[in-house]
């Protein structure tokens, strides 16, 4: 380990786990929300492993608990019970500061409504992340990856929904995250734009080897995954391995 | 049902509502406080004048037989006539070593018919018993009781006056020793003596030296004054005058006028800020409630109901503010009334919370509120339900001018976010900065008075006028008296002066004044201009203050007619040699020898300025006070100290109030701006948190924007502060007094610190909200 890395406390990033080894391990996850006077059981004891480099689709109807699971994996939320680890990081006992650091260093998020900063151009939205990341790609590289090199200086209000989502993906992957978590990434898009966005996600997963989890209620998307985890009523009801992954262009819904 | 929504909306925006209500409360407090005080002051003054028969015309003379009274009464237009004896002399108060002056007025048999007495305690004095009434504050200030005695020297003889009662009268609402800047009740008091007693003491048996009269209905004052002057001139009258030149009347009417100005100005500033805050808060509210508004309309509520709903919400906030403001205003008003009681002797002055002032405050603040929310409410009313159901178009941003100029390269993304967010709503950003600047300006205003008065005092008493004591003689004395004064132990320098009463005439304009003759060059009593530069007396001719020259429409080089009002009363023509712009009042100066030549008799002195060894001051005072032919001794140090003490009390009160007001404005503006921005950009900030920005980094985006505005507001606040101060300086300036526009840099620093402190505290409160942002919840909802 070089002196520079030692000074920066880096000892786990550059040695990515070999493909196929578990990176996320969750046991008996439960999550109870209090919505006013009603208790909502979003997760009712869930066991799950995500493997390095795989593309997982978490499939389920709305209210099944899949977003809650994704938020816990991404360090946005903490479970009420059970354990969840990302490699050597315990995500249950971590305080706000450690969760922020975890998100900053390891996780890329993509949301249904893009969540771009409207006052920043495409390039600047990405620079926002690359400035605080350790070994990012340049904003230009990230935008080239999503085929938007020609829209770099456009503001979000000047881009279509699909283009905005691709900027969001570029922003999520620019820091070379270990894991990319996508919450209904095509939920607000028409089918053509949706397929372009899914193509970009598949490419990132293939070319950068980023572990990718996509949650959706759209069963058609499941065909492009390595594994499909079906969630119902806060539990995993079914896990299916795809021996033949479909290409995003061939999907239809 | 909409009422229930109203209540809950109000609860949800309680922080903002409270901030706005507090600013409204300040406006109402300032308005109610100053308006009610103004009305109380004006009406008590009017009632007092009326019930206690304040005279319309006054004249002072040397001596006239009492039989002249009937001839005065014969002048057409004259109603009631009262002839009196009035005298001044140094007095001794038991247990009080400092120099004090008594102003003694006669009580005619049967009591005065004009300027009637208000007996506040005790009884009327009996003739021939050495009894007197004293002004209302003498006993309290010097811990005396009825039955105690003071000694007053009149015409060189000491008289012991036993105090049997306290009183006041409408001609002494404002009691000031001639030549003083501010009233000084510790060193100046009015006494009333039975006419026969005072006549004996002043050797004016069967005579009088003062006339007060009331005009008959419909009489013209100028006609009466002219005839009265003609009648009294042979008796040493220096010119009769109306209420407009009566010192007490002038001070009180200036005060009433000034208070009226404050009653308009301060609330206007606060209401302006309140209207802006309501505008911002309601624009945001209507923005976030688009879908609710659409749903309400879809359910069949009319546009009028929706509009009324938002107006009601604004109305409730403003009424809450008005309630708090009225209570604070009542307190403020009664405190101001107590403050005025320090300066004015107004027995009928009672503070009352005038319901009509409260009603107009309510009306004014409701009107302001509706003006503030009009735009937002119009948008809510016009919103078509179908359109409102769709989310609003994403906000459009573009690179700001600064970035296009190349500055953008210096900024990171967060800097650009701040810059572009400000650039997207430049009017709101500007108004926010203006609001914070207004807070700062109010602070500058509060401290400016202190700066100006301190500067003025310093100029008058430490830089220009270097004398430690002033001695005035009963009669003009031979210049040899200078040597006598030099011989008094403790006196280190003597500078004689001459004062000659005269009427200056320029065309049909006239002004009666004492011309002050000073040696040239002067070593002690020096004249300075408004900027503090010393001004030398011209070798010959008159020098007038600019205000007096303006009154006479005279310019340097003009010839003025001067009627000398003593001795052989010659009329001379004198060149106006110079005009000096100065701060205090109306004055006429001449070189000492030239003045003596003008007056038409040999060299004579009216008094002298002394430089005194501080250790010998008290002894010198005791010795001079009792000397025959000395009319009065004034110790400069004592006068300045008492002025500064009164002044400090007054300023502490007003500066305190203004600091409170300013803090409310600063907090109100910053808090509102922060909350609205937070609401608008919650999602953006949550996105940043998801990307791995820490709480501190995210706060920097929002608070950085506020910081930019507050920093922009600082220079703007200095500018506004100067502007407000200039307005108030003009409002406070009168013929008697001119307030210089002096704002020290420490005042700007103080104002900036208070504004920064208030902003910082508010920012910390908002920071806590940013820390508590629920990321999952915020990101789940679509904008």
mmCIF file of N, CA and C in Angstrom, chain B residues 598-706:
data_model
loop_
_atom_site.group_PDB
_atom_site.id
_atom_site.type_symbol
_atom_site.label_atom_id
_atom_site.label_comp_id
_atom_site.label_asym_id
_atom_site.label_seq_id
_atom_site.Cartn_x
_atom_site.Cartn_y
_atom_site.Cartn_z
ATOM 1 N N UNK B 598 -21.308 100.949 18.377
ATOM 2 C CA UNK B 598 -22.644 100.891 17.778
ATOM 3 C C UNK B 598 -23.704 101.245 18.824
ATOM 4 N N UNK B 599 -23.526 100.717 20.035
ATOM 5 C CA UNK B 599 -24.510 100.931 21.087
ATOM 6 C C UNK B 599 -24.530 102.392 21.541
ATOM 7 N N UNK B 600 -23.500 103.123 21.197
ATOM 8 C CA UNK B 600 -23.550 104.568 21.379
ATOM 9 C C UNK B 600 -23.084 105.043 22.736
ATOM 10 N N UNK B 601 -22.504 104.198 23.540
ATOM 11 C CA UNK B 601 -21.858 104.731 24.747
ATOM 12 C C UNK B 601 -20.505 104.075 24.910
ATOM 13 N N UNK B 602 -19.802 104.527 25.892
ATOM 14 C CA UNK B 602 -18.409 104.122 26.074
ATOM 15 C C UNK B 602 -18.263 102.623 26.258
ATOM 16 N N UNK B 603 -17.028 102.183 26.424
ATOM 17 C CA UNK B 603 -16.767 100.762 26.618
ATOM 18 C C UNK B 603 -17.495 100.237 27.856
ATOM 19 N N UNK B 604 -18.174 99.109 27.686
ATOM 20 C CA UNK B 604 -18.897 98.507 28.805
ATOM 21 C C UNK B 604 -18.939 97.008 28.590
ATOM 22 N N UNK B 605 -19.088 96.231 29.691
ATOM 23 C CA UNK B 605 -19.113 94.775 29.604
ATOM 24 C C UNK B 605 -20.381 94.228 30.252
ATOM 25 N N UNK B 606 -20.946 93.195 29.646
ATOM 26 C CA UNK B 606 -22.135 92.547 30.221
ATOM 27 C C UNK B 606 -21.758 91.347 31.066
ATOM 28 N N UNK B 607 -20.542 90.847 30.869
ATOM 29 C CA UNK B 607 -20.139 89.670 31.614
ATOM 30 C C UNK B 607 -18.774 89.226 31.125
ATOM 31 N N UNK B 608 -18.360 88.034 31.601
ATOM 32 C CA UNK B 608 -17.051 87.553 31.184
ATOM 33 C C UNK B 608 -17.031 86.038 31.200
ATOM 34 N N UNK B 609 -16.238 85.524 30.284
ATOM 35 C CA UNK B 609 -15.949 84.096 30.287
ATOM 36 C C UNK B 609 -14.668 83.894 31.069
ATOM 37 N N UNK B 610 -14.652 82.873 31.908
ATOM 38 C CA UNK B 610 -13.486 82.654 32.766
ATOM 39 C C UNK B 610 -12.880 81.281 32.512
ATOM 40 N N UNK B 611 -11.583 81.248 32.601
ATOM 41 C CA UNK B 611 -10.894 79.971 32.672
ATOM 42 C C UNK B 611 -10.508 79.788 34.135
ATOM 43 N N UNK B 612 -10.828 78.621 34.691
ATOM 44 C CA UNK B 612 -10.729 78.454 36.139
ATOM 45 C C UNK B 612 -9.937 77.201 36.477
ATOM 46 N N UNK B 613 -9.123 77.295 37.493
ATOM 47 C CA UNK B 613 -8.420 76.131 38.040
ATOM 48 C C UNK B 613 -9.480 75.187 38.631
ATOM 49 N N UNK B 614 -9.564 73.942 38.140
ATOM 50 C CA UNK B 614 -10.656 73.051 38.585
ATOM 51 C C UNK B 614 -10.746 72.928 40.099
ATOM 52 N N UNK B 615 -9.618 72.958 40.784
ATOM 53 C CA UNK B 615 -9.634 72.784 42.235
ATOM 54 C C UNK B 615 -10.348 73.952 42.910
ATOM 55 N N UNK B 616 -10.313 75.116 42.254
ATOM 56 C CA UNK B 616 -10.876 76.301 42.892
ATOM 57 C C UNK B 616 -12.299 76.599 42.433
ATOM 58 N N UNK B 617 -12.850 75.710 41.634
ATOM 59 C CA UNK B 617 -14.142 76.000 41.001
ATOM 60 C C UNK B 617 -15.247 76.300 42.012
ATOM 61 N N UNK B 618 -15.373 75.419 43.018
ATOM 62 C CA UNK B 618 -16.457 75.583 43.985
ATOM 63 C C UNK B 618 -16.316 76.889 44.780
ATOM 64 N N UNK B 619 -15.086 77.151 45.197
ATOM 65 C CA UNK B 619 -14.844 78.357 45.993
ATOM 66 C C UNK B 619 -15.145 79.593 45.158
ATOM 67 N N UNK B 620 -14.732 79.533 43.897
ATOM 68 C CA UNK B 620 -14.954 80.660 42.994
ATOM 69 C C UNK B 620 -16.449 80.906 42.837
ATOM 70 N N UNK B 621 -17.182 79.798 42.698
ATOM 71 C CA UNK B 621 -18.614 79.924 42.508
ATOM 72 C C UNK B 621 -19.279 80.570 43.714
ATOM 73 N N UNK B 622 -18.892 80.098 44.920
ATOM 74 C CA UNK B 622 -19.492 80.655 46.143
ATOM 75 C C UNK B 622 -19.213 82.143 46.233
ATOM 76 N N UNK B 623 -17.998 82.495 45.866
ATOM 77 C CA UNK B 623 -17.588 83.883 46.033
ATOM 78 C C UNK B 623 -18.303 84.801 45.035
ATOM 79 N N UNK B 624 -18.363 84.380 43.779
ATOM 80 C CA UNK B 624 -18.955 85.232 42.742
ATOM 81 C C UNK B 624 -20.468 85.339 42.863
ATOM 82 N N UNK B 625 -21.080 84.230 43.293
ATOM 83 C CA UNK B 625 -22.528 84.176 43.369
ATOM 84 C C UNK B 625 -23.066 85.257 44.303
ATOM 85 N N UNK B 626 -22.307 85.510 45.383
ATOM 86 C CA UNK B 626 -22.771 86.462 46.382
ATOM 87 C C UNK B 626 -22.318 87.883 46.094
ATOM 88 N N UNK B 627 -21.483 88.035 45.036
ATOM 89 C CA UNK B 627 -20.975 89.387 44.761
ATOM 90 C C UNK B 627 -22.105 90.248 44.245
ATOM 91 N N UNK B 628 -22.171 91.525 44.727
ATOM 92 C CA UNK B 628 -23.195 92.420 44.215
ATOM 93 C C UNK B 628 -22.973 92.642 42.728
ATOM 94 N N UNK B 629 -24.029 92.898 42.014
ATOM 95 C CA UNK B 629 -23.973 93.196 40.582
ATOM 96 C C UNK B 629 -23.666 91.982 39.712
ATOM 97 N N UNK B 630 -23.507 90.808 40.331
ATOM 98 C CA UNK B 630 -23.387 89.594 39.520
ATOM 99 C C UNK B 630 -24.780 88.976 39.400
ATOM 100 N N UNK B 631 -25.272 88.861 38.174
ATOM 101 C CA UNK B 631 -26.619 88.316 37.971
ATOM 102 C C UNK B 631 -26.606 86.800 37.992
ATOM 103 N N UNK B 632 -25.532 86.211 37.511
ATOM 104 C CA UNK B 632 -25.512 84.760 37.496
ATOM 105 C C UNK B 632 -24.128 84.224 37.190
ATOM 106 N N UNK B 633 -23.885 83.000 37.661
ATOM 107 C CA UNK B 633 -22.632 82.311 37.359
ATOM 108 C C UNK B 633 -23.000 80.953 36.788
ATOM 109 N N UNK B 634 -22.396 80.607 35.679
ATOM 110 C CA UNK B 634 -22.684 79.323 35.080
ATOM 111 C C UNK B 634 -21.393 78.533 34.985
ATOM 112 N N UNK B 635 -21.392 77.357 35.603
ATOM 113 C CA UNK B 635 -20.206 76.507 35.485
ATOM 114 C C UNK B 635 -20.414 75.568 34.303
ATOM 115 N N UNK B 636 -19.545 75.671 33.330
ATOM 116 C CA UNK B 636 -19.682 74.917 32.091
ATOM 117 C C UNK B 636 -19.716 73.409 32.360
ATOM 118 N N UNK B 637 -18.803 72.962 33.223
ATOM 119 C CA UNK B 637 -18.672 71.538 33.486
ATOM 120 C C UNK B 637 -19.975 70.961 34.043
ATOM 121 N N UNK B 638 -20.583 71.701 34.968
ATOM 122 C CA UNK B 638 -21.812 71.243 35.605
ATOM 123 C C UNK B 638 -22.928 71.186 34.580
ATOM 124 N N UNK B 639 -22.989 72.212 33.720
ATOM 125 C CA UNK B 639 -24.045 72.264 32.708
ATOM 126 C C UNK B 639 -23.907 71.090 31.748
ATOM 127 N N UNK B 640 -22.669 70.841 31.307
ATOM 128 C CA UNK B 640 -22.435 69.755 30.348
ATOM 129 C C UNK B 640 -22.758 68.408 30.998
ATOM 130 N N UNK B 641 -22.324 68.230 32.245
ATOM 131 C CA UNK B 641 -22.558 66.947 32.912
ATOM 132 C C UNK B 641 -24.044 66.690 33.060
ATOM 133 N N UNK B 642 -24.804 67.715 33.421
ATOM 134 C CA UNK B 642 -26.224 67.470 33.646
ATOM 135 C C UNK B 642 -26.925 67.221 32.312
ATOM 136 N N UNK B 643 -26.462 67.913 31.274
ATOM 137 C CA UNK B 643 -27.009 67.661 29.943
ATOM 138 C C UNK B 643 -26.752 66.219 29.541
ATOM 139 N N UNK B 644 -25.520 65.793 29.752
ATOM 140 C CA UNK B 644 -25.159 64.443 29.310
ATOM 141 C C UNK B 644 -25.883 63.366 30.086
ATOM 142 N N UNK B 645 -26.145 63.629 31.361
ATOM 143 C CA UNK B 645 -26.854 62.637 32.168
ATOM 144 C C UNK B 645 -28.282 62.477 31.673
ATOM 145 N N UNK B 646 -28.966 63.587 31.444
ATOM 146 C CA UNK B 646 -30.351 63.525 30.956
ATOM 147 C C UNK B 646 -30.392 62.845 29.604
ATOM 148 N N UNK B 647 -29.445 63.253 28.787
ATOM 149 C CA UNK B 647 -29.394 62.768 27.431
ATOM 150 C C UNK B 647 -29.155 61.256 27.383
ATOM 151 N N UNK B 648 -28.262 60.793 28.266
ATOM 152 C CA UNK B 648 -27.915 59.372 28.274
ATOM 153 C C UNK B 648 -29.153 58.533 28.575
ATOM 154 N N UNK B 649 -29.958 59.029 29.513
ATOM 155 C CA UNK B 649 -31.163 58.318 29.921
ATOM 156 C C UNK B 649 -32.116 58.189 28.723
ATOM 157 N N UNK B 650 -32.274 59.299 28.031
ATOM 158 C CA UNK B 650 -33.157 59.396 26.892
ATOM 159 C C UNK B 650 -32.695 58.469 25.778
ATOM 160 N N UNK B 651 -31.386 58.493 25.506
ATOM 161 C CA UNK B 651 -30.848 57.696 24.404
ATOM 162 C C UNK B 651 -30.877 56.210 24.715
ATOM 163 N N UNK B 652 -30.615 55.874 25.978
ATOM 164 C CA UNK B 652 -30.620 54.469 26.365
ATOM 165 C C UNK B 652 -31.985 53.867 26.047
ATOM 166 N N UNK B 653 -33.020 54.610 26.366
ATOM 167 C CA UNK B 653 -34.383 54.144 26.133
ATOM 168 C C UNK B 653 -34.623 53.929 24.637
ATOM 169 N N UNK B 654 -34.356 54.968 23.837
ATOM 170 C CA UNK B 654 -34.687 54.865 22.423
ATOM 171 C C UNK B 654 -33.774 53.887 21.689
ATOM 172 N N UNK B 655 -32.489 53.876 22.051
ATOM 173 C CA UNK B 655 -31.594 52.930 21.393
ATOM 174 C C UNK B 655 -32.012 51.504 21.739
ATOM 175 N N UNK B 656 -32.404 51.290 22.986
ATOM 176 C CA UNK B 656 -32.857 49.963 23.404
ATOM 177 C C UNK B 656 -34.035 49.499 22.567
ATOM 178 N N UNK B 657 -35.023 50.365 22.430
ATOM 179 C CA UNK B 657 -36.223 50.032 21.648
ATOM 180 C C UNK B 657 -35.826 49.725 20.202
ATOM 181 N N UNK B 658 -34.961 50.561 19.645
ATOM 182 C CA UNK B 658 -34.607 50.390 18.236
ATOM 183 C C UNK B 658 -33.800 49.115 18.013
ATOM 184 N N UNK B 659 -32.936 48.761 18.972
ATOM 185 C CA UNK B 659 -32.185 47.506 18.839
ATOM 186 C C UNK B 659 -33.165 46.333 18.801
ATOM 187 N N UNK B 660 -34.157 46.398 19.665
ATOM 188 C CA UNK B 660 -35.164 45.341 19.707
ATOM 189 C C UNK B 660 -35.891 45.258 18.360
ATOM 190 N N UNK B 661 -36.339 46.405 17.869
ATOM 191 C CA UNK B 661 -37.040 46.454 16.589
ATOM 192 C C UNK B 661 -36.154 45.891 15.472
ATOM 193 N N UNK B 662 -34.906 46.320 15.454
ATOM 194 C CA UNK B 662 -33.995 45.910 14.377
ATOM 195 C C UNK B 662 -33.768 44.412 14.423
ATOM 196 N N UNK B 663 -33.607 43.881 15.637
ATOM 197 C CA UNK B 663 -33.380 42.442 15.761
ATOM 198 C C UNK B 663 -34.596 41.687 15.228
ATOM 199 N N UNK B 664 -35.783 42.182 15.535
ATOM 200 C CA UNK B 664 -36.998 41.524 15.048
ATOM 201 C C UNK B 664 -37.029 41.538 13.515
ATOM 202 N N UNK B 665 -36.698 42.673 12.928
ATOM 203 C CA UNK B 665 -36.701 42.742 11.463
ATOM 204 C C UNK B 665 -35.665 41.775 10.896
ATOM 205 N N UNK B 666 -34.446 41.820 11.423
ATOM 206 C CA UNK B 666 -33.375 40.978 10.877
ATOM 207 C C UNK B 666 -33.755 39.511 10.987
ATOM 208 N N UNK B 667 -34.198 39.112 12.179
ATOM 209 C CA UNK B 667 -34.582 37.711 12.371
ATOM 210 C C UNK B 667 -35.758 37.367 11.462
ATOM 211 N N UNK B 668 -36.739 38.255 11.409
ATOM 212 C CA UNK B 668 -37.924 38.009 10.581
ATOM 213 C C UNK B 668 -37.552 37.799 9.134
ATOM 214 N N UNK B 669 -36.734 38.663 8.595
ATOM 215 C CA UNK B 669 -36.387 38.588 7.172
ATOM 216 C C UNK B 669 -35.527 37.348 6.897
ATOM 217 N N UNK B 670 -34.498 37.149 7.722
ATOM 218 C CA UNK B 670 -33.585 36.036 7.469
ATOM 219 C C UNK B 670 -34.309 34.700 7.660
ATOM 220 N N UNK B 671 -35.101 34.628 8.737
ATOM 221 C CA UNK B 671 -35.790 33.375 9.009
ATOM 222 C C UNK B 671 -36.768 33.035 7.888
ATOM 223 N N UNK B 672 -37.554 34.036 7.482
ATOM 224 C CA UNK B 672 -38.513 33.795 6.424
ATOM 225 C C UNK B 672 -37.837 33.371 5.141
ATOM 226 N N UNK B 673 -36.792 34.096 4.814
ATOM 227 C CA UNK B 673 -36.084 33.796 3.587
ATOM 228 C C UNK B 673 -35.521 32.382 3.645
ATOM 229 N N UNK B 674 -34.954 32.010 4.790
ATOM 230 C CA UNK B 674 -34.362 30.681 4.924
ATOM 231 C C UNK B 674 -35.430 29.600 4.831
ATOM 232 N N UNK B 675 -36.568 29.837 5.507
ATOM 233 C CA UNK B 675 -37.611 28.813 5.491
ATOM 234 C C UNK B 675 -38.204 28.628 4.105
ATOM 235 N N UNK B 676 -38.412 29.740 3.412
ATOM 236 C CA UNK B 676 -38.984 29.648 2.075
ATOM 237 C C UNK B 676 -38.002 28.951 1.142
ATOM 238 N N UNK B 677 -36.742 29.330 1.228
ATOM 239 C CA UNK B 677 -35.748 28.696 0.371
ATOM 240 C C UNK B 677 -35.631 27.215 0.707
ATOM 241 N N UNK B 678 -35.679 26.915 1.993
ATOM 242 C CA UNK B 678 -35.584 25.512 2.402
ATOM 243 C C UNK B 678 -36.754 24.722 1.819
ATOM 244 N N UNK B 679 -37.952 25.302 1.913
ATOM 245 C CA UNK B 679 -39.129 24.602 1.396
ATOM 246 C C UNK B 679 -38.996 24.393 -0.108
ATOM 247 N N UNK B 680 -38.514 25.408 -0.809
ATOM 248 C CA UNK B 680 -38.411 25.307 -2.261
ATOM 249 C C UNK B 680 -37.339 24.306 -2.678
ATOM 250 N N UNK B 681 -36.318 24.162 -1.849
ATOM 251 C CA UNK B 681 -35.167 23.406 -2.304
ATOM 252 C C UNK B 681 -34.879 22.184 -1.456
ATOM 253 N N UNK B 682 -35.872 21.808 -0.669
ATOM 254 C CA UNK B 682 -35.771 20.625 0.166
ATOM 255 C C UNK B 682 -35.235 19.431 -0.628
ATOM 256 N N UNK B 683 -35.848 19.258 -1.805
ATOM 257 C CA UNK B 683 -35.539 18.094 -2.608
ATOM 258 C C UNK B 683 -34.090 18.128 -3.105
ATOM 259 N N UNK B 684 -33.673 19.309 -3.502
ATOM 260 C CA UNK B 684 -32.308 19.485 -3.965
ATOM 261 C C UNK B 684 -31.315 19.144 -2.852
ATOM 262 N N UNK B 685 -31.629 19.665 -1.668
ATOM 263 C CA UNK B 685 -30.724 19.441 -0.539
ATOM 264 C C UNK B 685 -30.703 17.965 -0.167
ATOM 265 N N UNK B 686 -31.888 17.334 -0.236
ATOM 266 C CA UNK B 686 -31.932 15.903 0.068
ATOM 267 C C UNK B 686 -31.114 15.127 -0.964
ATOM 268 N N UNK B 687 -31.207 15.530 -2.240
ATOM 269 C CA UNK B 687 -30.417 14.863 -3.274
ATOM 270 C C UNK B 687 -28.931 14.944 -2.960
ATOM 271 N N UNK B 688 -28.518 16.116 -2.513
ATOM 272 C CA UNK B 688 -27.101 16.277 -2.187
ATOM 273 C C UNK B 688 -26.702 15.347 -1.046
ATOM 274 N N UNK B 689 -27.608 15.224 -0.067
ATOM 275 C CA UNK B 689 -27.299 14.343 1.061
ATOM 276 C C UNK B 689 -27.144 12.900 0.554
ATOM 277 N N UNK B 690 -28.033 12.500 -0.378
ATOM 278 C CA UNK B 690 -27.968 11.147 -0.920
ATOM 279 C C UNK B 690 -26.637 10.947 -1.651
ATOM 280 N N UNK B 691 -26.185 11.983 -2.349
ATOM 281 C CA UNK B 691 -24.927 11.872 -3.083
ATOM 282 C C UNK B 691 -23.732 11.786 -2.144
ATOM 283 N N UNK B 692 -23.974 11.935 -0.864
ATOM 284 C CA UNK B 692 -22.877 11.790 0.080
ATOM 285 C C UNK B 692 -22.375 13.099 0.645
ATOM 286 N N UNK B 693 -23.133 14.194 0.414
ATOM 287 C CA UNK B 693 -22.742 15.459 1.043
ATOM 288 C C UNK B 693 -23.103 15.392 2.516
ATOM 289 N N UNK B 694 -22.243 15.926 3.364
ATOM 290 C CA UNK B 694 -22.527 15.912 4.796
ATOM 291 C C UNK B 694 -23.548 16.997 5.107
ATOM 292 N N UNK B 695 -24.077 16.941 6.329
ATOM 293 C CA UNK B 695 -25.055 17.950 6.749
ATOM 294 C C UNK B 695 -24.466 19.345 6.644
ATOM 295 N N UNK B 696 -23.217 19.461 7.044
ATOM 296 C CA UNK B 696 -22.562 20.771 6.996
ATOM 297 C C UNK B 696 -22.465 21.285 5.574
ATOM 298 N N UNK B 697 -22.057 20.401 4.650
ATOM 299 C CA UNK B 697 -21.901 20.815 3.258
ATOM 300 C C UNK B 697 -23.234 21.233 2.654
ATOM 301 N N UNK B 698 -24.288 20.505 3.014
ATOM 302 C CA UNK B 698 -25.610 20.835 2.490
ATOM 303 C C UNK B 698 -26.089 22.165 3.060
ATOM 304 N N UNK B 699 -25.857 22.366 4.360
ATOM 305 C CA UNK B 699 -26.256 23.632 4.973
ATOM 306 C C UNK B 699 -25.572 24.798 4.291
ATOM 307 N N UNK B 700 -24.327 24.544 3.865
ATOM 308 C CA UNK B 700 -23.569 25.624 3.233
ATOM 309 C C UNK B 700 -24.274 26.143 1.993
ATOM 310 N N UNK B 701 -24.979 25.242 1.282
ATOM 311 C CA UNK B 701 -25.676 25.679 0.067
ATOM 312 C C UNK B 701 -26.751 26.698 0.425
ATOM 313 N N UNK B 702 -27.543 26.346 1.417
ATOM 314 C CA UNK B 702 -28.660 27.214 1.780
ATOM 315 C C UNK B 702 -28.184 28.441 2.550
ATOM 316 N N UNK B 703 -27.362 28.198 3.563
ATOM 317 C CA UNK B 703 -26.941 29.306 4.411
ATOM 318 C C UNK B 703 -25.973 30.215 3.665
ATOM 319 N N UNK B 704 -25.236 29.618 2.696
ATOM 320 C CA UNK B 704 -24.340 30.433 1.877
ATOM 321 C C UNK B 704 -25.122 31.489 1.122
ATOM 322 N N UNK B 705 -26.285 31.080 0.629
ATOM 323 C CA UNK B 705 -27.131 32.026 -0.088
ATOM 324 C C UNK B 705 -27.547 33.174 0.835
ATOM 325 N N UNK B 706 -27.934 32.806 2.048
ATOM 326 C CA UNK B 706 -28.323 33.837 3.017
ATOM 327 C C UNK B 706 -27.151 34.725 3.374
#
